[in-house]
Amino acid sequence: MALEFETRFDPAYGDAIKVAPDVLRLTVNNPSAFTFHGTNSYIVGKSTLAVIDPGPEDEAHLRALLKAIDGRPVSHIFVSHTHRDHSPLATHLARETGALVCAEGPHRAARPLRIGETNPLDASADMDFVPDRALADDELVEGDGWAIRAIHTPGHAANHAAFALENTGILFSADHVMAWATSIVAPPDGAMSDYMASLDRLLARDDTVFFPGHGGRVKSPQRFMRGLKAHRKMRERAILDRVTRGDRTIPEMVSSIYRDTDPRLHGAAALSVLAHLEDLVARGAVTTETEPSIDAVYLPG
């Protein structure tokens, strides 16, 4: 199934954009190759509000959020995961509003570090974040005129959660599903097997629109997620093909598979290939004499 990305998006920095009844979107001015035009924050409700993903430490964005809140009470702040473009501002916004900060939990890796391995993603992790309330999978939080259900969707990050606005068909998909690009799945913080299982989890639901952590809405989420699954399976086949053809290292595979990709993303691409190889080794399709790692040598299974 063809996967078509939507790269048209107006971030309207500083402005609150109505994207659904009682749902506003504000985009942080933190564009990059990884964040697209910036991180999306959402304000939900009419009288007493909830905020989803306040974003990074950014004074201008904090002021924009407070302007959009316009003196109304904020009862809850929901954080999808603990990458620094999503969670750090929660502390300051909670201090300003008195809101309860809710998330799956503190930052953690999807697996322990292996001997001699360093985590190249440490700089992107908000290690100081601790929620006031740790949300169980499928837990429902009820507010004033709204209810939000936490759906654990590990893969991009071990503590990633999506948030469903009950009885609306709206799901805030954060970095798990985005219309503009595929999600980065990078060990040890993320895991491909977790990511694919989380896709299946959302495919089993009947949400009609996703509002992601970056870029515009996913208008046909079921079809788009089937495309994402097909894309990941295609990437898996490409990796298997390169191993069969004699590529033995991840840099060799990246130079071939990602030859048309922005070189700035090749480091992330290498981690994505590692995520696939970890899964393939676990399933016996590829072998390695050591634990799967960026520097390992890979052979056909």
PDB file of N, CA, C and O in Angstrom, residues 40 42 51-54 77-83 86-87 101-108 129 131 133-141 148-165 170-178 183 189 194-195 198-199 201-202 205 207 210-214:
ATOM      1  N   ASN A  40       3.843  20.310  18.258  1.00  0.00           N
ATOM      2  CA  ASN A  40       2.462  20.738  18.476  1.00  0.00           C
ATOM      3  C   ASN A  40       2.045  20.526  19.925  1.00  0.00           C
ATOM      4  O   ASN A  40       2.234  19.440  20.484  1.00  0.00           O
ATOM      5  N   TYR A  42      -1.550  20.940  22.335  1.00  0.00           N
ATOM      6  CA  TYR A  42      -2.997  21.010  22.152  1.00  0.00           C
ATOM      7  C   TYR A  42      -3.662  21.429  23.453  1.00  0.00           C
ATOM      8  O   TYR A  42      -3.261  20.999  24.542  1.00  0.00           O
ATOM      9  N   VAL A  51      -4.100  20.379  28.752  1.00  0.00           N
ATOM     10  CA  VAL A  51      -3.057  20.678  27.769  1.00  0.00           C
ATOM     11  C   VAL A  51      -2.309  19.387  27.478  1.00  0.00           C
ATOM     12  O   VAL A  51      -1.951  18.651  28.402  1.00  0.00           O
ATOM     13  N   ILE A  52      -2.083  19.108  26.194  1.00  0.00           N
ATOM     14  CA  ILE A  52      -1.359  17.918  25.769  1.00  0.00           C
ATOM     15  C   ILE A  52      -0.021  18.341  25.165  1.00  0.00           C
ATOM     16  O   ILE A  52       0.009  19.150  24.245  1.00  0.00           O
ATOM     17  N   ASP A  53       1.075  17.816  25.704  1.00  0.00           N
ATOM     18  CA  ASP A  53       2.434  18.074  25.233  1.00  0.00           C
ATOM     19  C   ASP A  53       2.781  19.569  25.205  1.00  0.00           C
ATOM     20  O   ASP A  53       2.818  20.193  24.140  1.00  0.00           O
ATOM     21  N   PRO A  54       3.072  20.140  26.369  1.00  0.00           N
ATOM     22  CA  PRO A  54       3.436  21.564  26.417  1.00  0.00           C
ATOM     23  C   PRO A  54       4.643  21.920  25.567  1.00  0.00           C
ATOM     24  O   PRO A  54       4.763  23.047  25.094  1.00  0.00           O
ATOM     25  N   ILE A  77      -2.333  18.326  32.671  1.00  0.00           N
ATOM     26  CA  ILE A  77      -1.357  18.421  31.583  1.00  0.00           C
ATOM     27  C   ILE A  77      -0.950  16.990  31.242  1.00  0.00           C
ATOM     28  O   ILE A  77      -0.485  16.244  32.117  1.00  0.00           O
ATOM     29  N   PHE A  78      -1.142  16.606  29.991  1.00  0.00           N
ATOM     30  CA  PHE A  78      -0.791  15.259  29.531  1.00  0.00           C
ATOM     31  C   PHE A  78       0.497  15.330  28.719  1.00  0.00           C
ATOM     32  O   PHE A  78       0.645  16.191  27.855  1.00  0.00           O
ATOM     33  N   VAL A  79       1.406  14.415  28.984  1.00  0.00           N
ATOM     34  CA  VAL A  79       2.690  14.364  28.280  1.00  0.00           C
ATOM     35  C   VAL A  79       2.802  13.000  27.600  1.00  0.00           C
ATOM     36  O   VAL A  79       2.709  11.965  28.264  1.00  0.00           O
ATOM     37  N   SER A  80       3.009  13.013  26.277  1.00  0.00           N
ATOM     38  CA  SER A  80       3.021  11.757  25.513  1.00  0.00           C
ATOM     39  C   SER A  80       4.287  10.947  25.746  1.00  0.00           C
ATOM     40  O   SER A  80       4.237   9.712  25.756  1.00  0.00           O
ATOM     41  N   HIS A  81       5.433  11.625  25.910  1.00  0.00           N
ATOM     42  CA  HIS A  81       6.695  10.929  26.145  1.00  0.00           C
ATOM     43  C   HIS A  81       7.749  11.964  26.505  1.00  0.00           C
ATOM     44  O   HIS A  81       7.505  13.178  26.410  1.00  0.00           O
ATOM     45  N   THR A  82       8.910  11.482  26.894  1.00  0.00           N
ATOM     46  CA  THR A  82       9.891  12.360  27.518  1.00  0.00           C
ATOM     47  C   THR A  82      11.067  12.704  26.613  1.00  0.00           C
ATOM     48  O   THR A  82      12.218  12.729  27.051  1.00  0.00           O
ATOM     49  N   HIS A  83      10.809  13.006  25.360  1.00  0.00           N
ATOM     50  CA  HIS A  83      11.816  13.654  24.534  1.00  0.00           C
ATOM     51  C   HIS A  83      11.723  15.155  24.770  1.00  0.00           C
ATOM     52  O   HIS A  83      10.646  15.698  25.018  1.00  0.00           O
ATOM     53  N   HIS A  86       9.003  17.674  23.836  1.00  0.00           N
ATOM     54  CA  HIS A  86       7.614  17.461  24.253  1.00  0.00           C
ATOM     55  C   HIS A  86       7.338  17.758  25.725  1.00  0.00           C
ATOM     56  O   HIS A  86       6.270  18.272  26.052  1.00  0.00           O
ATOM     57  N   SER A  87       8.265  17.412  26.616  1.00  0.00           N
ATOM     58  CA  SER A  87       7.912  17.369  28.039  1.00  0.00           C
ATOM     59  C   SER A  87       8.425  18.482  28.936  1.00  0.00           C
ATOM     60  O   SER A  87       7.764  18.808  29.935  1.00  0.00           O
ATOM     61  N   VAL A 101       0.161  16.927  36.346  1.00  0.00           N
ATOM     62  CA  VAL A 101       0.898  16.428  35.181  1.00  0.00           C
ATOM     63  C   VAL A 101       0.738  14.908  35.096  1.00  0.00           C
ATOM     64  O   VAL A 101       1.045  14.184  36.049  1.00  0.00           O
ATOM     65  N   CYS A 102       0.251  14.444  33.942  1.00  0.00           N
ATOM     66  CA  CYS A 102      -0.063  13.029  33.747  1.00  0.00           C
ATOM     67  C   CYS A 102       0.741  12.471  32.575  1.00  0.00           C
ATOM     68  O   CYS A 102       0.830  13.101  31.518  1.00  0.00           O
ATOM     69  N   ALA A 103       1.298  11.279  32.743  1.00  0.00           N
ATOM     70  CA  ALA A 103       2.060  10.619  31.679  1.00  0.00           C
ATOM     71  C   ALA A 103       2.215   9.155  32.036  1.00  0.00           C
ATOM     72  O   ALA A 103       1.884   8.734  33.160  1.00  0.00           O
ATOM     73  N   GLU A 104       2.720   8.369  31.077  1.00  0.00           N
ATOM     74  CA  GLU A 104       2.954   6.950  31.349  1.00  0.00           C
ATOM     75  C   GLU A 104       3.972   6.767  32.459  1.00  0.00           C
ATOM     76  O   GLU A 104       3.843   5.883  33.289  1.00  0.00           O
ATOM     77  N   GLY A 105       5.001   7.587  32.465  1.00  0.00           N
ATOM     78  CA  GLY A 105       6.016   7.489  33.506  1.00  0.00           C
ATOM     79  C   GLY A 105       7.261   8.253  33.134  1.00  0.00           C
ATOM     80  O   GLY A 105       7.317   8.928  32.100  1.00  0.00           O
ATOM     81  N   PRO A 106       8.310   8.196  33.962  1.00  0.00           N
ATOM     82  CA  PRO A 106       9.579   8.862  33.659  1.00  0.00           C
ATOM     83  C   PRO A 106      10.252   8.239  32.442  1.00  0.00           C
ATOM     84  O   PRO A 106       9.850   7.185  31.952  1.00  0.00           O
ATOM     85  N   HIS A 107      11.305   8.890  31.987  1.00  0.00           N
ATOM     86  CA  HIS A 107      12.036   8.378  30.821  1.00  0.00           C
ATOM     87  C   HIS A 107      12.747   7.074  31.178  1.00  0.00           C
ATOM     88  O   HIS A 107      13.252   6.894  32.281  1.00  0.00           O
ATOM     89  N   ARG A 108      12.758   6.157  30.218  1.00  0.00           N
ATOM     90  CA  ARG A 108      13.512   4.912  30.367  1.00  0.00           C
ATOM     91  C   ARG A 108      13.808   4.373  28.972  1.00  0.00           C
ATOM     92  O   ARG A 108      13.141   4.732  27.994  1.00  0.00           O
ATOM     93  N   PHE A 129      12.021  14.569  34.194  1.00  0.00           N
ATOM     94  CA  PHE A 129      10.565  14.528  34.212  1.00  0.00           C
ATOM     95  C   PHE A 129      10.032  13.395  35.082  1.00  0.00           C
ATOM     96  O   PHE A 129      10.423  12.242  34.921  1.00  0.00           O
ATOM     97  N   PRO A 131       6.010  12.440  36.353  1.00  0.00           N
ATOM     98  CA  PRO A 131       4.617  12.897  36.367  1.00  0.00           C
ATOM     99  C   PRO A 131       4.033  12.881  37.775  1.00  0.00           C
ATOM    100  O   PRO A 131       4.448  12.099  38.634  1.00  0.00           O
ATOM    101  N   ARG A 133       0.986  12.012  38.125  1.00  0.00           N
ATOM    102  CA  ARG A 133       0.117  10.838  38.028  1.00  0.00           C
ATOM    103  C   ARG A 133       0.591   9.959  36.883  1.00  0.00           C
ATOM    104  O   ARG A 133       0.643  10.407  35.733  1.00  0.00           O
ATOM    105  N   ALA A 134       0.986   8.723  37.198  1.00  0.00           N
ATOM    106  CA  ALA A 134       1.384   7.771  36.175  1.00  0.00           C
ATOM    107  C   ALA A 134       0.130   7.076  35.650  1.00  0.00           C
ATOM    108  O   ALA A 134      -0.644   6.515  36.430  1.00  0.00           O
ATOM    109  N   LEU A 135      -0.065   7.128  34.352  1.00  0.00           N
ATOM    110  CA  LEU A 135      -1.290   6.625  33.745  1.00  0.00           C
ATOM    111  C   LEU A 135      -1.127   5.172  33.312  1.00  0.00           C
ATOM    112  O   LEU A 135      -0.211   4.834  32.555  1.00  0.00           O
ATOM    113  N   ALA A 136      -2.018   4.329  33.765  1.00  0.00           N
ATOM    114  CA  ALA A 136      -2.038   2.935  33.320  1.00  0.00           C
ATOM    115  C   ALA A 136      -2.570   2.869  31.893  1.00  0.00           C
ATOM    116  O   ALA A 136      -3.259   3.780  31.422  1.00  0.00           O
ATOM    117  N   ASP A 137      -2.248   1.793  31.213  1.00  0.00           N
ATOM    118  CA  ASP A 137      -2.772   1.591  29.869  1.00  0.00           C
ATOM    119  C   ASP A 137      -4.296   1.525  29.915  1.00  0.00           C
ATOM    120  O   ASP A 137      -4.875   0.839  30.763  1.00  0.00           O
ATOM    121  N   ASP A 138      -4.932   2.271  29.029  1.00  0.00           N
ATOM    122  CA  ASP A 138      -6.394   2.321  28.906  1.00  0.00           C
ATOM    123  C   ASP A 138      -7.052   3.096  30.043  1.00  0.00           C
ATOM    124  O   ASP A 138      -8.280   3.077  30.168  1.00  0.00           O
ATOM    125  N   GLU A 139      -6.275   3.790  30.852  1.00  0.00           N
ATOM    126  CA  GLU A 139      -6.858   4.566  31.948  1.00  0.00           C
ATOM    127  C   GLU A 139      -7.581   5.795  31.395  1.00  0.00           C
ATOM    128  O   GLU A 139      -7.089   6.485  30.505  1.00  0.00           O
ATOM    129  N   LEU A 140      -8.758   6.076  31.951  1.00  0.00           N
ATOM    130  CA  LEU A 140      -9.568   7.206  31.530  1.00  0.00           C
ATOM    131  C   LEU A 140      -9.465   8.317  32.570  1.00  0.00           C
ATOM    132  O   LEU A 140      -9.678   8.090  33.768  1.00  0.00           O
ATOM    133  N   VAL A 141      -9.127   9.517  32.108  1.00  0.00           N
ATOM    134  CA  VAL A 141      -9.075  10.697  32.966  1.00  0.00           C
ATOM    135  C   VAL A 141     -10.227  11.610  32.567  1.00  0.00           C
ATOM    136  O   VAL A 141     -10.325  12.041  31.413  1.00  0.00           O
ATOM    137  N   ILE A 148     -10.257  11.897  28.587  1.00  0.00           N
ATOM    138  CA  ILE A 148      -9.097  11.499  27.788  1.00  0.00           C
ATOM    139  C   ILE A 148      -8.613  10.136  28.254  1.00  0.00           C
ATOM    140  O   ILE A 148      -8.407   9.923  29.463  1.00  0.00           O
ATOM    141  N   ARG A 149      -8.446   9.226  27.305  1.00  0.00           N
ATOM    142  CA  ARG A 149      -7.990   7.867  27.594  1.00  0.00           C
ATOM    143  C   ARG A 149      -6.532   7.721  27.174  1.00  0.00           C
ATOM    144  O   ARG A 149      -6.162   8.069  26.046  1.00  0.00           O
ATOM    145  N   ALA A 150      -5.714   7.196  28.071  1.00  0.00           N
ATOM    146  CA  ALA A 150      -4.304   6.955  27.777  1.00  0.00           C
ATOM    147  C   ALA A 150      -4.151   5.593  27.114  1.00  0.00           C
ATOM    148  O   ALA A 150      -4.659   4.591  27.628  1.00  0.00           O
ATOM    149  N   ILE A 151      -3.461   5.571  25.983  1.00  0.00           N
ATOM    150  CA  ILE A 151      -3.220   4.324  25.269  1.00  0.00           C
ATOM    151  C   ILE A 151      -1.712   4.163  25.117  1.00  0.00           C
ATOM    152  O   ILE A 151      -1.069   4.943  24.412  1.00  0.00           O
ATOM    153  N   HIS A 152      -1.150   3.199  25.787  1.00  0.00           N
ATOM    154  CA  HIS A 152       0.303   3.001  25.735  1.00  0.00           C
ATOM    155  C   HIS A 152       0.696   2.547  24.331  1.00  0.00           C
ATOM    156  O   HIS A 152       0.193   1.547  23.825  1.00  0.00           O
ATOM    157  N   THR A 153       1.609   3.288  23.727  1.00  0.00           N
ATOM    158  CA  THR A 153       2.074   3.000  22.364  1.00  0.00           C
ATOM    159  C   THR A 153       3.600   3.044  22.312  1.00  0.00           C
ATOM    160  O   THR A 153       4.195   3.894  21.644  1.00  0.00           O
ATOM    161  N   PRO A 154       4.278   2.144  23.018  1.00  0.00           N
ATOM    162  CA  PRO A 154       5.749   2.150  22.980  1.00  0.00           C
ATOM    163  C   PRO A 154       6.255   1.836  21.583  1.00  0.00           C
ATOM    164  O   PRO A 154       5.566   1.212  20.773  1.00  0.00           O
ATOM    165  N   GLY A 155       7.461   2.269  21.310  1.00  0.00           N
ATOM    166  CA  GLY A 155       8.096   2.048  20.007  1.00  0.00           C
ATOM    167  C   GLY A 155       9.042   3.188  19.704  1.00  0.00           C
ATOM    168  O   GLY A 155      10.256   3.019  19.710  1.00  0.00           O
ATOM    169  N   HIS A 156       8.484   4.383  19.487  1.00  0.00           N
ATOM    170  CA  HIS A 156       9.315   5.573  19.321  1.00  0.00           C
ATOM    171  C   HIS A 156      10.055   5.860  20.620  1.00  0.00           C
ATOM    172  O   HIS A 156      11.225   6.261  20.617  1.00  0.00           O
ATOM    173  N   ALA A 157       9.380   5.671  21.722  1.00  0.00           N
ATOM    174  CA  ALA A 157       9.974   5.766  23.055  1.00  0.00           C
ATOM    175  C   ALA A 157       9.294   4.713  23.920  1.00  0.00           C
ATOM    176  O   ALA A 157       8.128   4.369  23.696  1.00  0.00           O
ATOM    177  N   ALA A 158      10.003   4.222  24.924  1.00  0.00           N
ATOM    178  CA  ALA A 158       9.438   3.160  25.754  1.00  0.00           C
ATOM    179  C   ALA A 158       8.224   3.633  26.535  1.00  0.00           C
ATOM    180  O   ALA A 158       7.323   2.849  26.830  1.00  0.00           O
ATOM    181  N   ASN A 159       8.199   4.924  26.895  1.00  0.00           N
ATOM    182  CA  ASN A 159       7.082   5.444  27.694  1.00  0.00           C
ATOM    183  C   ASN A 159       6.095   6.255  26.857  1.00  0.00           C
ATOM    184  O   ASN A 159       5.356   7.080  27.383  1.00  0.00           O
ATOM    185  N   HIS A 160       6.051   6.005  25.553  1.00  0.00           N
ATOM    186  CA  HIS A 160       5.161   6.769  24.668  1.00  0.00           C
ATOM    187  C   HIS A 160       3.711   6.366  24.903  1.00  0.00           C
ATOM    188  O   HIS A 160       3.374   5.193  25.038  1.00  0.00           O
ATOM    189  N   ALA A 161       2.841   7.377  24.938  1.00  0.00           N
ATOM    190  CA  ALA A 161       1.401   7.146  25.039  1.00  0.00           C
ATOM    191  C   ALA A 161       0.684   8.062  24.068  1.00  0.00           C
ATOM    192  O   ALA A 161       1.101   9.202  23.829  1.00  0.00           O
ATOM    193  N   ALA A 162      -0.391   7.555  23.490  1.00  0.00           N
ATOM    194  CA  ALA A 162      -1.313   8.375  22.717  1.00  0.00           C
ATOM    195  C   ALA A 162      -2.515   8.667  23.612  1.00  0.00           C
ATOM    196  O   ALA A 162      -2.771   7.956  24.592  1.00  0.00           O
ATOM    197  N   PHE A 163      -3.256   9.714  23.269  1.00  0.00           N
ATOM    198  CA  PHE A 163      -4.394  10.123  24.093  1.00  0.00           C
ATOM    199  C   PHE A 163      -5.640  10.254  23.230  1.00  0.00           C
ATOM    200  O   PHE A 163      -5.651  11.020  22.261  1.00  0.00           O
ATOM    201  N   ALA A 164      -6.669   9.482  23.580  1.00  0.00           N
ATOM    202  CA  ALA A 164      -7.927   9.511  22.833  1.00  0.00           C
ATOM    203  C   ALA A 164      -8.924  10.401  23.541  1.00  0.00           C
ATOM    204  O   ALA A 164      -9.155  10.252  24.754  1.00  0.00           O
ATOM    205  N   LEU A 165      -9.496  11.334  22.804  1.00  0.00           N
ATOM    206  CA  LEU A 165     -10.557  12.190  23.331  1.00  0.00           C
ATOM    207  C   LEU A 165     -11.870  11.429  23.171  1.00  0.00           C
ATOM    208  O   LEU A 165     -12.384  11.279  22.067  1.00  0.00           O
ATOM    209  N   ILE A 170     -11.298  11.456  17.936  1.00  0.00           N
ATOM    210  CA  ILE A 170      -9.995  12.138  17.905  1.00  0.00           C
ATOM    211  C   ILE A 170      -8.990  11.387  18.757  1.00  0.00           C
ATOM    212  O   ILE A 170      -9.273  11.006  19.898  1.00  0.00           O
ATOM    213  N   LEU A 171      -7.807  11.187  18.190  1.00  0.00           N
ATOM    214  CA  LEU A 171      -6.689  10.625  18.943  1.00  0.00           C
ATOM    215  C   LEU A 171      -5.466  11.509  18.743  1.00  0.00           C
ATOM    216  O   LEU A 171      -5.122  11.867  17.616  1.00  0.00           O
ATOM    217  N   PHE A 172      -4.838  11.897  19.843  1.00  0.00           N
ATOM    218  CA  PHE A 172      -3.598  12.669  19.802  1.00  0.00           C
ATOM    219  C   PHE A 172      -2.453  11.653  19.759  1.00  0.00           C
ATOM    220  O   PHE A 172      -2.129  11.015  20.760  1.00  0.00           O
ATOM    221  N   SER A 173      -1.865  11.494  18.564  1.00  0.00           N
ATOM    222  CA  SER A 173      -0.944  10.382  18.307  1.00  0.00           C
ATOM    223  C   SER A 173       0.512  10.710  18.588  1.00  0.00           C
ATOM    224  O   SER A 173       1.385   9.841  18.438  1.00  0.00           O
ATOM    225  N   ALA A 174       0.795  11.959  18.966  1.00  0.00           N
ATOM    226  CA  ALA A 174       2.165  12.377  19.317  1.00  0.00           C
ATOM    227  C   ALA A 174       3.144  11.978  18.216  1.00  0.00           C
ATOM    228  O   ALA A 174       2.904  12.266  17.051  1.00  0.00           O
ATOM    229  N   ASP A 175       4.228  11.268  18.564  1.00  0.00           N
ATOM    230  CA  ASP A 175       5.250  10.919  17.573  1.00  0.00           C
ATOM    231  C   ASP A 175       5.085   9.490  17.045  1.00  0.00           C
ATOM    232  O   ASP A 175       5.924   9.019  16.278  1.00  0.00           O
ATOM    233  N   HIS A 176       4.033   8.815  17.454  1.00  0.00           N
ATOM    234  CA  HIS A 176       3.837   7.442  16.990  1.00  0.00           C
ATOM    235  C   HIS A 176       3.363   7.401  15.541  1.00  0.00           C
ATOM    236  O   HIS A 176       3.847   6.590  14.749  1.00  0.00           O
ATOM    237  N   VAL A 177       2.425   8.260  15.188  1.00  0.00           N
ATOM    238  CA  VAL A 177       1.916   8.340  13.819  1.00  0.00           C
ATOM    239  C   VAL A 177       1.819   9.809  13.443  1.00  0.00           C
ATOM    240  O   VAL A 177       1.113  10.579  14.111  1.00  0.00           O
ATOM    241  N   MET A 178       2.525  10.205  12.389  1.00  0.00           N
ATOM    242  CA  MET A 178       2.528  11.588  11.908  1.00  0.00           C
ATOM    243  C   MET A 178       2.315  11.588  10.399  1.00  0.00           C
ATOM    244  O   MET A 178       2.790  10.681   9.699  1.00  0.00           O
ATOM    245  N   SER A 183       7.835   7.748  11.911  1.00  0.00           N
ATOM    246  CA  SER A 183       8.387   7.962  13.239  1.00  0.00           C
ATOM    247  C   SER A 183       9.783   7.360  13.320  1.00  0.00           C
ATOM    248  O   SER A 183      10.059   6.306  12.729  1.00  0.00           O
ATOM    249  N   ASP A 189      16.365   3.558  23.141  1.00  0.00           N
ATOM    250  CA  ASP A 189      15.159   4.197  23.651  1.00  0.00           C
ATOM    251  C   ASP A 189      13.904   3.599  23.042  1.00  0.00           C
ATOM    252  O   ASP A 189      12.857   3.539  23.690  1.00  0.00           O
ATOM    253  N   ASP A 194       8.104  -3.320  19.450  1.00  0.00           N
ATOM    254  CA  ASP A 194       7.107  -2.557  20.202  1.00  0.00           C
ATOM    255  C   ASP A 194       6.333  -1.627  19.277  1.00  0.00           C
ATOM    256  O   ASP A 194       5.108  -1.486  19.396  1.00  0.00           O
ATOM    257  N   TYR A 195       7.065  -0.981  18.371  1.00  0.00           N
ATOM    258  CA  TYR A 195       6.415  -0.025  17.474  1.00  0.00           C
ATOM    259  C   TYR A 195       5.356  -0.713  16.613  1.00  0.00           C
ATOM    260  O   TYR A 195       4.231  -0.220  16.476  1.00  0.00           O
ATOM    261  N   SER A 198       2.340  -1.603  18.601  1.00  0.00           N
ATOM    262  CA  SER A 198       1.530  -0.421  18.914  1.00  0.00           C
ATOM    263  C   SER A 198       0.720   0.036  17.710  1.00  0.00           C
ATOM    264  O   SER A 198      -0.417   0.510  17.862  1.00  0.00           O
ATOM    265  N   LEU A 199       1.287  -0.106  16.508  1.00  0.00           N
ATOM    266  CA  LEU A 199       0.498   0.176  15.304  1.00  0.00           C
ATOM    267  C   LEU A 199      -0.724  -0.726  15.245  1.00  0.00           C
ATOM    268  O   LEU A 199      -1.846  -0.262  14.965  1.00  0.00           O
ATOM    269  N   ARG A 201      -2.203  -2.076  17.681  1.00  0.00           N
ATOM    270  CA  ARG A 201      -3.118  -1.651  18.751  1.00  0.00           C
ATOM    271  C   ARG A 201      -4.028  -0.515  18.257  1.00  0.00           C
ATOM    272  O   ARG A 201      -5.237  -0.522  18.484  1.00  0.00           O
ATOM    273  N   LEU A 202      -3.451   0.451  17.578  1.00  0.00           N
ATOM    274  CA  LEU A 202      -4.256   1.575  17.093  1.00  0.00           C
ATOM    275  C   LEU A 202      -5.105   1.175  15.894  1.00  0.00           C
ATOM    276  O   LEU A 202      -6.203   1.714  15.696  1.00  0.00           O
ATOM    277  N   ARG A 205      -8.549   0.090  16.736  1.00  0.00           N
ATOM    278  CA  ARG A 205      -9.489   1.096  17.182  1.00  0.00           C
ATOM    279  C   ARG A 205     -10.219   1.700  15.976  1.00  0.00           C
ATOM    280  O   ARG A 205      -9.899   1.397  14.820  1.00  0.00           O
ATOM    281  N   ASP A 207     -10.724   5.239  15.600  1.00  0.00           N
ATOM    282  CA  ASP A 207     -10.545   6.697  15.579  1.00  0.00           C
ATOM    283  C   ASP A 207     -10.619   7.205  14.143  1.00  0.00           C
ATOM    284  O   ASP A 207     -10.177   6.531  13.197  1.00  0.00           O
ATOM    285  N   PHE A 210      -6.289  11.680  13.543  1.00  0.00           N
ATOM    286  CA  PHE A 210      -5.177  11.791  14.481  1.00  0.00           C
ATOM    287  C   PHE A 210      -4.640  13.217  14.436  1.00  0.00           C
ATOM    288  O   PHE A 210      -4.443  13.781  13.352  1.00  0.00           O
ATOM    289  N   PHE A 211      -4.364  13.775  15.610  1.00  0.00           N
ATOM    290  CA  PHE A 211      -3.627  15.030  15.712  1.00  0.00           C
ATOM    291  C   PHE A 211      -2.250  14.694  16.285  1.00  0.00           C
ATOM    292  O   PHE A 211      -2.128  14.305  17.443  1.00  0.00           O
ATOM    293  N   PRO A 212      -1.197  14.807  15.462  1.00  0.00           N
ATOM    294  CA  PRO A 212       0.140  14.327  15.866  1.00  0.00           C
ATOM    295  C   PRO A 212       0.971  15.388  16.577  1.00  0.00           C
ATOM    296  O   PRO A 212       0.582  16.561  16.680  1.00  0.00           O
ATOM    297  N   GLY A 213       2.158  14.950  17.010  1.00  0.00           N
ATOM    298  CA  GLY A 213       3.077  15.835  17.713  1.00  0.00           C
ATOM    299  C   GLY A 213       3.811  16.795  16.818  1.00  0.00           C
ATOM    300  O   GLY A 213       4.365  17.793  17.286  1.00  0.00           O
ATOM    301  N   HIS A 214       3.795  16.545  15.501  1.00  0.00           N
ATOM    302  CA  HIS A 214       4.451  17.421  14.532  1.00  0.00           C
ATOM    303  C   HIS A 214       3.636  17.379  13.242  1.00  0.00           C
ATOM    304  O   HIS A 214       3.205  16.318  12.805  1.00  0.00           O
TER     305      HIS A 214
END
